[in-house]
Tab-separated table of C-alpha atoms in Angstrom:
chain	number	residue	atom	x	y	z
A	1	MET	CA	0.000	0.000	0.000
A	2	ASP	CA	1.532	3.293	-1.046
A	3	THR	CA	0.840	6.893	-0.105
A	4	TRP	CA	-1.824	7.407	-2.778
A	5	ASP	CA	-3.821	4.456	-1.466
A	6	ILE	CA	-3.808	5.993	1.997
A	7	PHE	CA	-5.013	9.316	0.578
A	8	ALA	CA	-7.784	7.493	-1.313
A	9	ILE	CA	-8.909	5.757	1.884
A	10	ILE	CA	-8.884	9.024	3.857
A	11	GLY	CA	-10.906	10.769	1.155
A	12	THR	CA	-13.381	7.906	0.893
A	13	VAL	CA	-13.934	7.864	4.656
A	14	SER	CA	-14.385	11.628	4.890
A	15	PHE	CA	-16.862	11.871	2.019
A	16	ALA	CA	-18.806	8.789	3.147
A	17	LEU	CA	-19.124	10.277	6.637
A	18	GLN	CA	-20.181	13.617	5.198
A	19	GLY	CA	-22.878	12.109	2.981
A	20	GLY	CA	-24.164	9.853	5.736
A	21	LEU	CA	-24.325	12.668	8.286
A	22	ILE	CA	-26.171	14.988	5.925
A	23	ALA	CA	-28.708	12.275	5.105
A	24	MET	CA	-29.226	11.602	8.808
A	25	GLU	CA	-29.691	15.309	9.526
A	26	LYS	CA	-32.426	15.393	6.887
A	27	LYS	CA	-34.008	12.368	8.653
A	28	TYR	CA	-33.821	10.073	5.615
A	29	ASP	CA	-34.286	6.332	5.967
A	30	LEU	CA	-31.485	3.762	6.202
A	31	PHE	CA	-31.321	3.107	2.459
A	32	ALA	CA	-30.966	6.810	1.702
A	33	VAL	CA	-28.190	7.210	4.280
A	34	TYR	CA	-26.171	4.470	2.573
A	35	LEU	CA	-27.035	5.837	-0.871
A	36	PHE	CA	-25.942	9.393	-0.074
A	37	GLY	CA	-22.809	8.151	1.663
A	38	LEU	CA	-21.812	6.082	-1.351
A	39	LEU	CA	-22.726	8.813	-3.833
A	40	THR	CA	-20.622	11.419	-2.079
A	41	SER	CA	-17.675	9.088	-1.562
A	42	PHE	CA	-17.545	7.743	-5.125
A	43	GLY	CA	-19.425	10.310	-7.217
A	44	GLY	CA	-16.636	12.841	-7.699
A	45	GLY	CA	-14.034	10.188	-8.381
A	46	ALA	CA	-16.300	8.439	-10.861
A	47	LEU	CA	-16.974	11.688	-12.704
A	48	GLN	CA	-13.262	12.464	-12.841
A	49	HIS	CA	-12.508	8.934	-14.041
A	50	VAL	CA	-15.035	9.208	-16.857
A	51	LEU	CA	-13.768	12.643	-17.913
A	52	ILE	CA	-10.139	11.512	-18.162
A	53	GLY	CA	-11.167	8.489	-20.197
A	54	GLY	CA	-10.355	5.715	-17.727
A	55	SER	CA	-11.507	2.169	-18.300
A	56	ASP	CA	-14.688	0.831	-16.746
A	57	TYR	CA	-12.765	-1.997	-15.111
A	58	GLN	CA	-10.727	0.393	-12.965
A	59	LEU	CA	-13.821	2.361	-12.044
A	60	TRP	CA	-15.740	-0.671	-10.723
A	61	ASN	CA	-12.771	-2.590	-9.320
A	62	GLN	CA	-12.520	-0.787	-5.975
A	63	GLU	CA	-13.708	-3.392	-3.489
A	64	ARG	CA	-11.455	-2.128	-0.696
A	65	LEU	CA	-12.731	1.435	-0.973
A	66	PHE	CA	-16.333	0.253	-1.219
A	67	LEU	CA	-15.872	-1.751	1.982
A	68	VAL	CA	-14.243	1.243	3.698
A	69	ALA	CA	-17.192	3.452	2.690
A	70	MET	CA	-19.766	0.922	3.912
A	71	ILE	CA	-17.997	0.584	7.272
A	72	SER	CA	-17.778	4.373	7.613
A	73	ILE	CA	-21.488	4.816	6.915
A	74	THR	CA	-22.342	2.034	9.364
A	75	VAL	CA	-20.290	3.815	12.044
A	76	VAL	CA	-22.285	6.998	11.372
A	77	ILE	CA	-25.534	5.093	11.787
A	78	LEU	CA	-24.461	3.290	14.958
A	79	PHE	CA	-22.844	6.320	16.597
A	80	PRO	CA	-24.745	9.430	15.457
A	81	LYS	CA	-23.423	12.806	16.455
A	82	PRO	CA	-25.057	14.220	19.583
A	83	GLU	CA	-27.457	17.095	19.074
């Protein structure tokens, strides 16, 4: 694992947490919390990947980052921020 992988994990966690927290603040259901968390964590990267002409295989072959995002969103659900 090199430095860029660590930066990708940090970015994925931060954007997944951000999307999940915003969805929870809006009082969306569980599906929407996961959806918004995944959209914010992968949406910008996917758009960038498409614009630079990357292959579809690289775009969908990110199991580690997907797992990191799902764990981050689950942490947001289990430990919501106090109001």
